[in-house]
Amino acid sequence: DIVMTQTPLSLSVTPGQPASISCKSSQSLLHSNGRTFLFWYLQKAGQSPQLLIYEVSNRFSGVPERFSGSGSGTDFTLKISRVEAEDVGVYYCMQSIQFPVTFGGGTKVEIK
Amino acid sequence: QVHLVESGGGVVQPGGSLRLSCAASGFNFSSSGMHWVRQAPGKGLQWVAFIRYDANNKYYADSVRGRFTISRDNSKNTLSLQMNNLRAEDTAVYYCSLVALHWGQGTLVIVSS
Protein backbone atom coordinates (compact mmCIF):
# COMPACT_ATOMS: atom_id res chain seq x y z
CA ASP A 1 0.00 0.00 0.00
CA ILE A 2 1.12 3.57 -0.64
CA VAL A 3 1.66 5.42 2.62
CA MET A 4 0.79 9.12 2.64
CA THR A 5 2.60 11.16 5.29
CA GLN A 6 1.36 14.65 6.06
CA THR A 7 3.15 17.30 8.05
CA PRO A 8 2.58 19.13 10.26
CA LEU A 9 -0.18 17.51 12.29
CA SER A 10 -1.52 20.90 13.19
CA LEU A 11 -1.03 24.50 12.22
CA SER A 12 -2.06 27.72 13.95
CA VAL A 13 -2.08 30.65 11.56
CA THR A 14 -2.70 34.36 11.89
CA PRO A 15 -5.34 35.58 9.43
CA GLY A 16 -3.70 37.01 6.34
CA GLN A 17 -0.55 34.97 6.79
CA PRO A 18 0.49 32.08 4.52
CA ALA A 19 0.29 28.41 5.42
CA SER A 20 1.88 25.34 3.91
CA ILE A 21 1.16 21.62 4.31
CA SER A 22 3.44 18.85 3.09
CA CYS A 23 2.40 15.43 1.85
CA LYS A 24 4.89 12.72 0.98
CA SER A 25 4.01 9.42 -0.63
CA SER A 26 5.95 6.17 -0.23
CA GLN A 27 5.81 5.60 -3.99
CA SER A 28 5.65 7.84 -7.00
CA LEU A 29 2.16 9.02 -7.89
CA LEU A 30 3.12 9.68 -11.51
CA HIS A 31 1.15 7.43 -13.82
CA SER A 32 2.48 6.20 -17.15
CA ASN A 33 -0.16 8.39 -18.80
CA GLY A 34 1.62 11.46 -17.48
CA ARG A 35 -0.97 12.31 -14.84
CA THR A 36 -0.19 12.45 -11.14
CA PHE A 37 -2.97 11.24 -8.89
CA LEU A 38 -2.60 13.46 -5.84
CA PHE A 39 -5.60 15.27 -4.38
CA TRP A 40 -6.15 17.73 -1.53
CA TYR A 41 -9.31 18.01 0.57
CA LEU A 42 -10.59 20.24 3.32
CA GLN A 43 -13.01 18.88 5.87
CA LYS A 44 -14.70 21.55 7.92
CA ALA A 45 -16.24 20.68 11.24
CA GLY A 46 -19.39 18.60 10.84
CA GLN A 47 -19.11 18.50 7.05
CA SER A 48 -18.05 16.03 4.41
CA PRO A 49 -14.68 16.51 2.72
CA GLN A 50 -14.55 19.01 -0.11
CA LEU A 51 -12.10 18.79 -2.97
CA LEU A 52 -9.65 21.67 -3.21
CA ILE A 53 -6.96 20.48 -5.62
CA TYR A 54 -6.88 17.57 -8.06
CA GLU A 55 -3.90 16.05 -9.83
CA VAL A 56 -1.38 18.06 -7.81
CA SER A 57 -2.10 21.59 -8.91
CA ASN A 58 -5.56 22.00 -10.44
CA ARG A 59 -7.98 24.01 -8.37
CA PHE A 60 -11.45 22.50 -8.28
CA SER A 61 -14.48 24.52 -9.30
CA GLY A 62 -15.19 27.35 -6.89
CA VAL A 63 -11.97 26.99 -4.90
CA PRO A 64 -10.41 30.38 -4.11
CA GLU A 65 -7.17 31.32 -5.82
CA ARG A 66 -5.38 31.58 -2.47
CA PHE A 67 -5.18 27.77 -2.52
CA SER A 68 -2.44 26.25 -4.65
CA GLY A 69 -0.85 22.86 -5.01
CA SER A 70 2.58 21.88 -6.22
CA GLY A 71 5.00 19.00 -6.29
CA SER A 72 5.87 15.91 -8.25
CA GLY A 73 6.71 12.26 -7.82
CA THR A 74 6.49 11.69 -4.10
CA ASP A 75 6.63 15.20 -2.59
CA PHE A 76 3.68 17.55 -2.63
CA THR A 77 2.65 20.82 -1.01
CA LEU A 78 -0.60 22.66 -0.44
CA LYS A 79 -0.22 26.38 0.12
CA ILE A 80 -2.69 28.96 1.30
CA SER A 81 -1.37 32.37 0.35
CA ARG A 82 -3.38 34.31 2.93
CA VAL A 83 -5.34 32.29 5.44
CA GLU A 84 -8.90 33.35 6.16
CA ALA A 85 -11.14 32.35 9.04
CA GLU A 86 -13.20 30.10 6.76
CA ASP A 87 -10.12 27.99 5.99
CA VAL A 88 -10.15 26.26 9.39
CA GLY A 89 -10.58 22.53 9.37
CA VAL A 90 -8.64 19.39 8.62
CA TYR A 91 -6.75 19.06 5.36
CA TYR A 92 -6.11 15.67 3.80
CA CYS A 93 -4.03 14.54 0.86
CA MET A 94 -5.05 11.42 -1.04
CA GLN A 95 -3.54 9.21 -3.71
CA SER A 96 -5.54 7.24 -6.25
CA ILE A 97 -2.85 5.94 -8.58
CA GLN A 98 -3.35 2.48 -7.19
CA PHE A 99 -5.72 0.56 -4.95
CA PRO A 100 -6.13 0.75 -2.06
CA VAL A 101 -6.70 4.47 -2.28
CA THR A 102 -4.95 6.00 0.72
CA PHE A 103 -5.16 9.26 2.64
CA GLY A 104 -2.72 11.23 4.69
CA GLY A 105 -3.40 11.45 8.40
CA GLY A 106 -4.67 15.00 8.17
CA THR A 107 -3.45 18.45 9.17
CA LYS A 108 -5.63 20.51 11.47
CA VAL A 109 -5.55 24.21 10.66
CA GLU A 110 -6.77 26.71 13.19
CA ILE A 111 -6.75 30.47 13.41
CA LYS A 112 -4.65 32.25 16.02
CA GLN B 1 -25.25 20.08 -10.01
CA VAL B 2 -23.88 16.87 -8.54
CA HIS B 3 -25.97 15.53 -5.69
CA LEU B 4 -25.15 12.42 -3.64
CA VAL B 5 -27.41 11.32 -0.81
CA GLU B 6 -26.48 8.38 1.40
CA SER B 7 -29.00 6.44 3.44
CA GLY B 8 -29.32 3.18 5.32
CA GLY B 9 -27.11 3.86 8.31
CA GLY B 10 -28.13 2.94 11.83
CA VAL B 11 -27.27 0.89 14.87
CA VAL B 12 -26.54 -2.80 14.40
CA GLN B 13 -25.17 -5.51 16.63
CA PRO B 14 -21.78 -7.09 15.99
CA GLY B 15 -22.13 -9.80 13.37
CA GLY B 16 -25.14 -8.11 11.87
CA SER B 17 -25.73 -6.70 8.40
CA LEU B 18 -26.64 -3.36 6.92
CA ARG B 19 -27.12 -2.09 3.40
CA LEU B 20 -26.17 1.47 2.52
CA SER B 21 -27.45 3.28 -0.53
CA CYS B 22 -26.33 6.38 -2.34
CA ALA B 23 -28.75 8.18 -4.64
CA ALA B 24 -26.93 10.09 -7.35
CA SER B 25 -28.12 12.93 -9.55
CA GLY B 26 -26.78 15.81 -11.61
CA PHE B 27 -24.22 13.86 -13.59
CA ASN B 28 -23.89 10.86 -15.88
CA PHE B 29 -23.90 8.15 -13.20
CA SER B 30 -23.62 5.25 -15.63
CA SER B 31 -20.29 6.63 -16.91
CA SER B 32 -18.74 7.30 -13.52
CA GLY B 33 -16.67 5.30 -11.09
CA MET B 34 -17.81 5.53 -7.49
CA HIS B 35 -16.15 5.14 -4.10
CA TRP B 36 -17.23 4.45 -0.56
CA VAL B 37 -15.05 6.13 2.07
CA ARG B 38 -15.57 6.03 5.81
CA GLN B 39 -14.53 8.03 8.83
CA ALA B 40 -14.55 6.60 12.32
CA PRO B 41 -15.50 9.06 15.09
CA GLY B 42 -12.70 11.56 15.59
CA LYS B 43 -10.47 9.81 13.06
CA GLY B 44 -9.24 10.38 9.53
CA LEU B 45 -10.59 9.23 6.19
CA GLN B 46 -10.39 5.58 5.19
CA TRP B 47 -11.16 4.33 1.72
CA VAL B 48 -13.52 1.32 1.67
CA ALA B 49 -14.36 0.30 -1.89
CA PHE B 50 -14.54 1.37 -5.53
CA ILE B 51 -16.69 0.23 -8.43
CA ARG B 52 -16.06 1.00 -12.07
CA TYR B 53 -18.77 2.66 -14.12
CA ASP B 54 -19.86 -0.65 -15.65
CA ALA B 55 -19.39 -2.68 -12.44
CA ASN B 56 -16.86 -4.88 -14.20
CA ASN B 57 -14.16 -4.05 -11.67
CA LYS B 58 -14.52 -3.72 -7.93
CA TYR B 59 -11.83 -3.04 -5.37
CA TYR B 60 -11.91 -3.32 -1.59
CA ALA B 61 -9.85 -2.36 1.41
CA ASP B 62 -8.30 -5.39 3.08
CA SER B 63 -10.27 -4.63 6.25
CA VAL B 64 -13.62 -5.15 4.52
CA ARG B 65 -12.87 -7.62 1.73
CA GLY B 66 -15.08 -10.68 2.02
CA ARG B 67 -17.56 -8.90 4.28
CA PHE B 68 -18.62 -5.87 2.22
CA THR B 69 -19.94 -5.84 -1.34
CA ILE B 70 -20.15 -2.75 -3.50
CA SER B 71 -22.71 -2.67 -6.29
CA ARG B 72 -24.58 -0.27 -8.50
CA ASP B 73 -27.81 0.02 -10.44
CA ASN B 74 -27.20 2.33 -13.37
CA SER B 75 -30.88 2.25 -14.30
CA LYS B 76 -31.71 3.80 -10.91
CA ASN B 77 -28.58 5.95 -10.45
CA THR B 78 -27.93 4.17 -7.19
CA LEU B 79 -24.76 2.95 -5.51
CA SER B 80 -24.94 0.38 -2.72
CA LEU B 81 -22.74 -1.12 -0.04
CA GLN B 82 -23.84 -4.40 1.51
CA MET B 83 -22.10 -4.81 4.83
CA ASN B 84 -22.13 -8.23 6.52
CA ASN B 85 -20.52 -9.60 9.66
CA LEU B 86 -20.14 -6.09 11.01
CA ARG B 87 -17.57 -5.37 13.70
CA ALA B 88 -17.23 -2.59 16.25
CA GLU B 89 -14.37 -1.16 14.21
CA ASP B 90 -16.74 -0.63 11.26
CA THR B 91 -18.44 2.14 13.24
CA ALA B 92 -18.07 5.25 11.10
CA VAL B 93 -19.71 7.80 8.87
CA TYR B 94 -19.84 6.31 5.39
CA TYR B 95 -19.55 8.62 2.40
CA CYS B 96 -20.18 7.87 -1.23
CA SER B 97 -18.01 9.80 -3.63
CA LEU B 98 -17.98 10.47 -7.34
CA VAL B 99 -14.42 9.49 -8.28
CA ALA B 100 -13.32 11.41 -5.19
CA LEU B 101 -14.41 14.74 -6.67
CA HIS B 102 -17.84 15.11 -5.09
CA TRP B 103 -18.96 13.65 -1.78
CA GLY B 104 -22.29 13.01 -0.13
CA GLN B 105 -23.13 14.15 3.40
CA GLY B 106 -22.56 10.68 4.82
CA THR B 107 -24.58 8.16 6.81
CA LEU B 108 -23.62 6.98 10.28
CA VAL B 109 -23.17 3.30 11.03
CA ILE B 110 -22.82 2.24 14.67
CA VAL B 111 -21.92 -1.34 15.46
CA SER B 112 -22.63 -2.01 19.11
CA SER B 113 -24.31 -4.50 21.36
PDB file of C-alpha atoms in Angstrom:
ATOM      1  CA  ASP A   1       0.000   0.000   0.000  1.00  0.00           C
ATOM      2  CA  ILE A   2       1.120   3.568  -0.635  1.00  0.00           C
ATOM      3  CA  VAL A   3       1.661   5.422   2.624  1.00  0.00           C
ATOM      4  CA  MET A   4       0.788   9.118   2.640  1.00  0.00           C
ATOM      5  CA  THR A   5       2.600  11.162   5.288  1.00  0.00           C
ATOM      6  CA  GLN A   6       1.358  14.654   6.057  1.00  0.00           C
ATOM      7  CA  THR A   7       3.147  17.301   8.052  1.00  0.00           C
ATOM      8  CA  PRO A   8       2.582  19.133  10.265  1.00  0.00           C
ATOM      9  CA  LEU A   9      -0.180  17.509  12.286  1.00  0.00           C
ATOM     10  CA  SER A  10      -1.524  20.904  13.187  1.00  0.00           C
ATOM     11  CA  LEU A  11      -1.031  24.504  12.216  1.00  0.00           C
ATOM     12  CA  SER A  12      -2.060  27.718  13.948  1.00  0.00           C
ATOM     13  CA  VAL A  13      -2.082  30.646  11.557  1.00  0.00           C
ATOM     14  CA  THR A  14      -2.698  34.360  11.891  1.00  0.00           C
ATOM     15  CA  PRO A  15      -5.337  35.584   9.426  1.00  0.00           C
ATOM     16  CA  GLY A  16      -3.696  37.013   6.336  1.00  0.00           C
ATOM     17  CA  GLN A  17      -0.554  34.970   6.788  1.00  0.00           C
ATOM     18  CA  PRO A  18       0.491  32.077   4.523  1.00  0.00           C
ATOM     19  CA  ALA A  19       0.290  28.410   5.416  1.00  0.00           C
ATOM     20  CA  SER A  20       1.875  25.344   3.914  1.00  0.00           C
ATOM     21  CA  ILE A  21       1.163  21.624   4.306  1.00  0.00           C
ATOM     22  CA  SER A  22       3.439  18.853   3.092  1.00  0.00           C
ATOM     23  CA  CYS A  23       2.404  15.430   1.846  1.00  0.00           C
ATOM     24  CA  LYS A  24       4.894  12.716   0.983  1.00  0.00           C
ATOM     25  CA  SER A  25       4.014   9.418  -0.631  1.00  0.00           C
ATOM     26  CA  SER A  26       5.946   6.171  -0.235  1.00  0.00           C
ATOM     27  CA  GLN A  27       5.809   5.602  -3.993  1.00  0.00           C
ATOM     28  CA  SER A  28       5.652   7.842  -7.003  1.00  0.00           C
ATOM     29  CA  LEU A  29       2.157   9.024  -7.888  1.00  0.00           C
ATOM     30  CA  LEU A  30       3.121   9.678 -11.511  1.00  0.00           C
ATOM     31  CA  HIS A  31       1.153   7.431 -13.824  1.00  0.00           C
ATOM     32  CA  SER A  32       2.478   6.197 -17.154  1.00  0.00           C
ATOM     33  CA  ASN A  33      -0.157   8.387 -18.797  1.00  0.00           C
ATOM     34  CA  GLY A  34       1.621  11.458 -17.479  1.00  0.00           C
ATOM     35  CA  ARG A  35      -0.974  12.308 -14.839  1.00  0.00           C
ATOM     36  CA  THR A  36      -0.189  12.453 -11.143  1.00  0.00           C
ATOM     37  CA  PHE A  37      -2.973  11.245  -8.888  1.00  0.00           C
ATOM     38  CA  LEU A  38      -2.602  13.456  -5.840  1.00  0.00           C
ATOM     39  CA  PHE A  39      -5.603  15.272  -4.375  1.00  0.00           C
ATOM     40  CA  TRP A  40      -6.146  17.729  -1.527  1.00  0.00           C
ATOM     41  CA  TYR A  41      -9.311  18.007   0.568  1.00  0.00           C
ATOM     42  CA  LEU A  42     -10.585  20.236   3.323  1.00  0.00           C
ATOM     43  CA  GLN A  43     -13.009  18.884   5.868  1.00  0.00           C
ATOM     44  CA  LYS A  44     -14.698  21.555   7.919  1.00  0.00           C
ATOM     45  CA  ALA A  45     -16.243  20.677  11.244  1.00  0.00           C
ATOM     46  CA  GLY A  46     -19.390  18.595  10.840  1.00  0.00           C
ATOM     47  CA  GLN A  47     -19.112  18.504   7.052  1.00  0.00           C
ATOM     48  CA  SER A  48     -18.054  16.028   4.410  1.00  0.00           C
ATOM     49  CA  PRO A  49     -14.680  16.514   2.721  1.00  0.00           C
ATOM     50  CA  GLN A  50     -14.549  19.010  -0.107  1.00  0.00           C
ATOM     51  CA  LEU A  51     -12.105  18.787  -2.967  1.00  0.00           C
ATOM     52  CA  LEU A  52      -9.654  21.669  -3.206  1.00  0.00           C
ATOM     53  CA  ILE A  53      -6.962  20.483  -5.618  1.00  0.00           C
ATOM     54  CA  TYR A  54      -6.878  17.571  -8.059  1.00  0.00           C
ATOM     55  CA  GLU A  55      -3.899  16.055  -9.830  1.00  0.00           C
ATOM     56  CA  VAL A  56      -1.377  18.056  -7.814  1.00  0.00           C
ATOM     57  CA  SER A  57      -2.098  21.590  -8.912  1.00  0.00           C
ATOM     58  CA  ASN A  58      -5.559  21.995 -10.440  1.00  0.00           C
ATOM     59  CA  ARG A  59      -7.983  24.013  -8.371  1.00  0.00           C
ATOM     60  CA  PHE A  60     -11.447  22.501  -8.277  1.00  0.00           C
ATOM     61  CA  SER A  61     -14.475  24.519  -9.300  1.00  0.00           C
ATOM     62  CA  GLY A  62     -15.191  27.351  -6.891  1.00  0.00           C
ATOM     63  CA  VAL A  63     -11.972  26.990  -4.905  1.00  0.00           C
ATOM     64  CA  PRO A  64     -10.410  30.377  -4.113  1.00  0.00           C
ATOM     65  CA  GLU A  65      -7.170  31.324  -5.817  1.00  0.00           C
ATOM     66  CA  ARG A  66      -5.378  31.577  -2.468  1.00  0.00           C
ATOM     67  CA  PHE A  67      -5.182  27.769  -2.520  1.00  0.00           C
ATOM     68  CA  SER A  68      -2.443  26.252  -4.651  1.00  0.00           C
ATOM     69  CA  GLY A  69      -0.851  22.856  -5.015  1.00  0.00           C
ATOM     70  CA  SER A  70       2.575  21.876  -6.222  1.00  0.00           C
ATOM     71  CA  GLY A  71       5.002  18.997  -6.288  1.00  0.00           C
ATOM     72  CA  SER A  72       5.869  15.910  -8.248  1.00  0.00           C
ATOM     73  CA  GLY A  73       6.705  12.264  -7.824  1.00  0.00           C
ATOM     74  CA  THR A  74       6.490  11.693  -4.099  1.00  0.00           C
ATOM     75  CA  ASP A  75       6.631  15.199  -2.591  1.00  0.00           C
ATOM     76  CA  PHE A  76       3.681  17.552  -2.632  1.00  0.00           C
ATOM     77  CA  THR A  77       2.654  20.817  -1.006  1.00  0.00           C
ATOM     78  CA  LEU A  78      -0.595  22.661  -0.436  1.00  0.00           C
ATOM     79  CA  LYS A  79      -0.221  26.380   0.116  1.00  0.00           C
ATOM     80  CA  ILE A  80      -2.693  28.959   1.301  1.00  0.00           C
ATOM     81  CA  SER A  81      -1.367  32.373   0.346  1.00  0.00           C
ATOM     82  CA  ARG A  82      -3.376  34.310   2.932  1.00  0.00           C
ATOM     83  CA  VAL A  83      -5.338  32.292   5.440  1.00  0.00           C
ATOM     84  CA  GLU A  84      -8.896  33.354   6.157  1.00  0.00           C
ATOM     85  CA  ALA A  85     -11.144  32.351   9.041  1.00  0.00           C
ATOM     86  CA  GLU A  86     -13.201  30.102   6.763  1.00  0.00           C
ATOM     87  CA  ASP A  87     -10.121  27.988   5.994  1.00  0.00           C
ATOM     88  CA  VAL A  88     -10.149  26.264   9.389  1.00  0.00           C
ATOM     89  CA  GLY A  89     -10.579  22.532   9.373  1.00  0.00           C
ATOM     90  CA  VAL A  90      -8.638  19.388   8.622  1.00  0.00           C
ATOM     91  CA  TYR A  91      -6.752  19.057   5.363  1.00  0.00           C
ATOM     92  CA  TYR A  92      -6.112  15.671   3.797  1.00  0.00           C
ATOM     93  CA  CYS A  93      -4.026  14.541   0.864  1.00  0.00           C
ATOM     94  CA  MET A  94      -5.048  11.424  -1.041  1.00  0.00           C
ATOM     95  CA  GLN A  95      -3.541   9.209  -3.712  1.00  0.00           C
ATOM     96  CA  SER A  96      -5.539   7.238  -6.249  1.00  0.00           C
ATOM     97  CA  ILE A  97      -2.854   5.943  -8.576  1.00  0.00           C
ATOM     98  CA  GLN A  98      -3.349   2.479  -7.186  1.00  0.00           C
ATOM     99  CA  PHE A  99      -5.718   0.557  -4.950  1.00  0.00           C
ATOM    100  CA  PRO A 100      -6.126   0.752  -2.057  1.00  0.00           C
ATOM    101  CA  VAL A 101      -6.700   4.468  -2.276  1.00  0.00           C
ATOM    102  CA  THR A 102      -4.947   5.999   0.721  1.00  0.00           C
ATOM    103  CA  PHE A 103      -5.164   9.263   2.642  1.00  0.00           C
ATOM    104  CA  GLY A 104      -2.722  11.225   4.693  1.00  0.00           C
ATOM    105  CA  GLY A 105      -3.402  11.449   8.399  1.00  0.00           C
ATOM    106  CA  GLY A 106      -4.670  15.001   8.165  1.00  0.00           C
ATOM    107  CA  THR A 107      -3.451  18.454   9.169  1.00  0.00           C
ATOM    108  CA  LYS A 108      -5.631  20.508  11.469  1.00  0.00           C
ATOM    109  CA  VAL A 109      -5.547  24.209  10.661  1.00  0.00           C
ATOM    110  CA  GLU A 110      -6.773  26.714  13.188  1.00  0.00           C
ATOM    111  CA  ILE A 111      -6.747  30.471  13.408  1.00  0.00           C
ATOM    112  CA  LYS A 112      -4.648  32.248  16.023  1.00  0.00           C
TER     113      LYS A 112
ATOM    114  CA  GLN B   1     -25.248  20.082 -10.014  1.00  0.00           C
ATOM    115  CA  VAL B   2     -23.883  16.866  -8.542  1.00  0.00           C
ATOM    116  CA  HIS B   3     -25.967  15.527  -5.687  1.00  0.00           C
ATOM    117  CA  LEU B   4     -25.145  12.424  -3.644  1.00  0.00           C
ATOM    118  CA  VAL B   5     -27.407  11.316  -0.809  1.00  0.00           C
ATOM    119  CA  GLU B   6     -26.483   8.383   1.396  1.00  0.00           C
ATOM    120  CA  SER B   7     -28.999   6.436   3.436  1.00  0.00           C
ATOM    121  CA  GLY B   8     -29.322   3.181   5.325  1.00  0.00           C
ATOM    122  CA  GLY B   9     -27.112   3.856   8.306  1.00  0.00           C
ATOM    123  CA  GLY B  10     -28.127   2.944  11.831  1.00  0.00           C
ATOM    124  CA  VAL B  11     -27.273   0.889  14.869  1.00  0.00           C
ATOM    125  CA  VAL B  12     -26.544  -2.796  14.398  1.00  0.00           C
ATOM    126  CA  GLN B  13     -25.169  -5.513  16.630  1.00  0.00           C
ATOM    127  CA  PRO B  14     -21.784  -7.092  15.986  1.00  0.00           C
ATOM    128  CA  GLY B  15     -22.130  -9.797  13.374  1.00  0.00           C
ATOM    129  CA  GLY B  16     -25.141  -8.109  11.871  1.00  0.00           C
ATOM    130  CA  SER B  17     -25.730  -6.697   8.404  1.00  0.00           C
ATOM    131  CA  LEU B  18     -26.643  -3.360   6.922  1.00  0.00           C
ATOM    132  CA  ARG B  19     -27.121  -2.088   3.396  1.00  0.00           C
ATOM    133  CA  LEU B  20     -26.165   1.470   2.521  1.00  0.00           C
ATOM    134  CA  SER B  21     -27.452   3.283  -0.527  1.00  0.00           C
ATOM    135  CA  CYS B  22     -26.325   6.379  -2.339  1.00  0.00           C
ATOM    136  CA  ALA B  23     -28.752   8.183  -4.639  1.00  0.00           C
ATOM    137  CA  ALA B  24     -26.930  10.094  -7.350  1.00  0.00           C
ATOM    138  CA  SER B  25     -28.117  12.928  -9.554  1.00  0.00           C
ATOM    139  CA  GLY B  26     -26.777  15.811 -11.608  1.00  0.00           C
ATOM    140  CA  PHE B  27     -24.221  13.863 -13.593  1.00  0.00           C
ATOM    141  CA  ASN B  28     -23.892  10.856 -15.880  1.00  0.00           C
ATOM    142  CA  PHE B  29     -23.903   8.154 -13.203  1.00  0.00           C
ATOM    143  CA  SER B  30     -23.625   5.255 -15.634  1.00  0.00           C
ATOM    144  CA  SER B  31     -20.293   6.629 -16.913  1.00  0.00           C
ATOM    145  CA  SER B  32     -18.738   7.304 -13.521  1.00  0.00           C
ATOM    146  CA  GLY B  33     -16.674   5.296 -11.095  1.00  0.00           C
ATOM    147  CA  MET B  34     -17.812   5.532  -7.488  1.00  0.00           C
ATOM    148  CA  HIS B  35     -16.146   5.141  -4.103  1.00  0.00           C
ATOM    149  CA  TRP B  36     -17.229   4.450  -0.557  1.00  0.00           C
ATOM    150  CA  VAL B  37     -15.049   6.130   2.066  1.00  0.00           C
ATOM    151  CA  ARG B  38     -15.570   6.035   5.814  1.00  0.00           C
ATOM    152  CA  GLN B  39     -14.533   8.033   8.833  1.00  0.00           C
ATOM    153  CA  ALA B  40     -14.554   6.603  12.322  1.00  0.00           C
ATOM    154  CA  PRO B  41     -15.500   9.060  15.090  1.00  0.00           C
ATOM    155  CA  GLY B  42     -12.699  11.556  15.593  1.00  0.00           C
ATOM    156  CA  LYS B  43     -10.465   9.809  13.057  1.00  0.00           C
ATOM    157  CA  GLY B  44      -9.236  10.384   9.527  1.00  0.00           C
ATOM    158  CA  LEU B  45     -10.586   9.228   6.194  1.00  0.00           C
ATOM    159  CA  GLN B  46     -10.385   5.579   5.190  1.00  0.00           C
ATOM    160  CA  TRP B  47     -11.162   4.325   1.718  1.00  0.00           C
ATOM    161  CA  VAL B  48     -13.519   1.322   1.672  1.00  0.00           C
ATOM    162  CA  ALA B  49     -14.360   0.296  -1.894  1.00  0.00           C
ATOM    163  CA  PHE B  50     -14.537   1.369  -5.529  1.00  0.00           C
ATOM    164  CA  ILE B  51     -16.688   0.229  -8.434  1.00  0.00           C
ATOM    165  CA  ARG B  52     -16.057   1.003 -12.070  1.00  0.00           C
ATOM    166  CA  TYR B  53     -18.765   2.661 -14.122  1.00  0.00           C
ATOM    167  CA  ASP B  54     -19.857  -0.651 -15.647  1.00  0.00           C
ATOM    168  CA  ALA B  55     -19.391  -2.680 -12.439  1.00  0.00           C
ATOM    169  CA  ASN B  56     -16.857  -4.883 -14.202  1.00  0.00           C
ATOM    170  CA  ASN B  57     -14.162  -4.050 -11.665  1.00  0.00           C
ATOM    171  CA  LYS B  58     -14.524  -3.719  -7.930  1.00  0.00           C
ATOM    172  CA  TYR B  59     -11.831  -3.043  -5.372  1.00  0.00           C
ATOM    173  CA  TYR B  60     -11.908  -3.318  -1.587  1.00  0.00           C
ATOM    174  CA  ALA B  61      -9.849  -2.364   1.411  1.00  0.00           C
ATOM    175  CA  ASP B  62      -8.301  -5.392   3.083  1.00  0.00           C
ATOM    176  CA  SER B  63     -10.267  -4.632   6.251  1.00  0.00           C
ATOM    177  CA  VAL B  64     -13.623  -5.155   4.521  1.00  0.00           C
ATOM    178  CA  ARG B  65     -12.865  -7.620   1.729  1.00  0.00           C
ATOM    179  CA  GLY B  66     -15.076 -10.684   2.023  1.00  0.00           C
ATOM    180  CA  ARG B  67     -17.557  -8.896   4.282  1.00  0.00           C
ATOM    181  CA  PHE B  68     -18.618  -5.866   2.222  1.00  0.00           C
ATOM    182  CA  THR B  69     -19.943  -5.841  -1.343  1.00  0.00           C
ATOM    183  CA  ILE B  70     -20.150  -2.749  -3.497  1.00  0.00           C
ATOM    184  CA  SER B  71     -22.709  -2.674  -6.289  1.00  0.00           C
ATOM    185  CA  ARG B  72     -24.582  -0.272  -8.496  1.00  0.00           C
ATOM    186  CA  ASP B  73     -27.806   0.025 -10.444  1.00  0.00           C
ATOM    187  CA  ASN B  74     -27.204   2.328 -13.375  1.00  0.00           C
ATOM    188  CA  SER B  75     -30.878   2.252 -14.303  1.00  0.00           C
ATOM    189  CA  LYS B  76     -31.711   3.796 -10.914  1.00  0.00           C
ATOM    190  CA  ASN B  77     -28.584   5.954 -10.450  1.00  0.00           C
ATOM    191  CA  THR B  78     -27.931   4.172  -7.187  1.00  0.00           C
ATOM    192  CA  LEU B  79     -24.764   2.951  -5.508  1.00  0.00           C
ATOM    193  CA  SER B  80     -24.942   0.378  -2.716  1.00  0.00           C
ATOM    194  CA  LEU B  81     -22.740  -1.122  -0.037  1.00  0.00           C
ATOM    195  CA  GLN B  82     -23.844  -4.401   1.509  1.00  0.00           C
ATOM    196  CA  MET B  83     -22.096  -4.814   4.832  1.00  0.00           C
ATOM    197  CA  ASN B  84     -22.126  -8.233   6.519  1.00  0.00           C
ATOM    198  CA  ASN B  85     -20.524  -9.602   9.660  1.00  0.00           C
ATOM    199  CA  LEU B  86     -20.135  -6.089  11.008  1.00  0.00           C
ATOM    200  CA  ARG B  87     -17.571  -5.367  13.701  1.00  0.00           C
ATOM    201  CA  ALA B  88     -17.230  -2.587  16.246  1.00  0.00           C
ATOM    202  CA  GLU B  89     -14.366  -1.164  14.207  1.00  0.00           C
ATOM    203  CA  ASP B  90     -16.736  -0.630  11.256  1.00  0.00           C
ATOM    204  CA  THR B  91     -18.439   2.142  13.239  1.00  0.00           C
ATOM    205  CA  ALA B  92     -18.069   5.254  11.101  1.00  0.00           C
ATOM    206  CA  VAL B  93     -19.711   7.798   8.865  1.00  0.00           C
ATOM    207  CA  TYR B  94     -19.841   6.305   5.394  1.00  0.00           C
ATOM    208  CA  TYR B  95     -19.551   8.624   2.403  1.00  0.00           C
ATOM    209  CA  CYS B  96     -20.180   7.870  -1.232  1.00  0.00           C
ATOM    210  CA  SER B  97     -18.006   9.795  -3.629  1.00  0.00           C
ATOM    211  CA  LEU B  98     -17.982  10.467  -7.344  1.00  0.00           C
ATOM    212  CA  VAL B  99     -14.415   9.494  -8.275  1.00  0.00           C
ATOM    213  CA  ALA B 100     -13.317  11.413  -5.185  1.00  0.00           C
ATOM    214  CA  LEU B 101     -14.410  14.737  -6.670  1.00  0.00           C
ATOM    215  CA  HIS B 102     -17.835  15.108  -5.089  1.00  0.00           C
ATOM    216  CA  TRP B 103     -18.958  13.645  -1.777  1.00  0.00           C
ATOM    217  CA  GLY B 104     -22.294  13.012  -0.126  1.00  0.00           C
ATOM    218  CA  GLN B 105     -23.128  14.146   3.396  1.00  0.00           C
ATOM    219  CA  GLY B 106     -22.561  10.683   4.817  1.00  0.00           C
ATOM    220  CA  THR B 107     -24.579   8.163   6.806  1.00  0.00           C
ATOM    221  CA  LEU B 108     -23.619   6.982  10.284  1.00  0.00           C
ATOM    222  CA  VAL B 109     -23.175   3.300  11.034  1.00  0.00           C
ATOM    223  CA  ILE B 110     -22.816   2.238  14.670  1.00  0.00           C
ATOM    224  CA  VAL B 111     -21.922  -1.343  15.460  1.00  0.00           C
ATOM    225  CA  SER B 112     -22.629  -2.007  19.109  1.00  0.00           C
ATOM    226  CA  SER B 113     -24.310  -4.501  21.360  1.00  0.00           C
TER     227      SER B 113
END
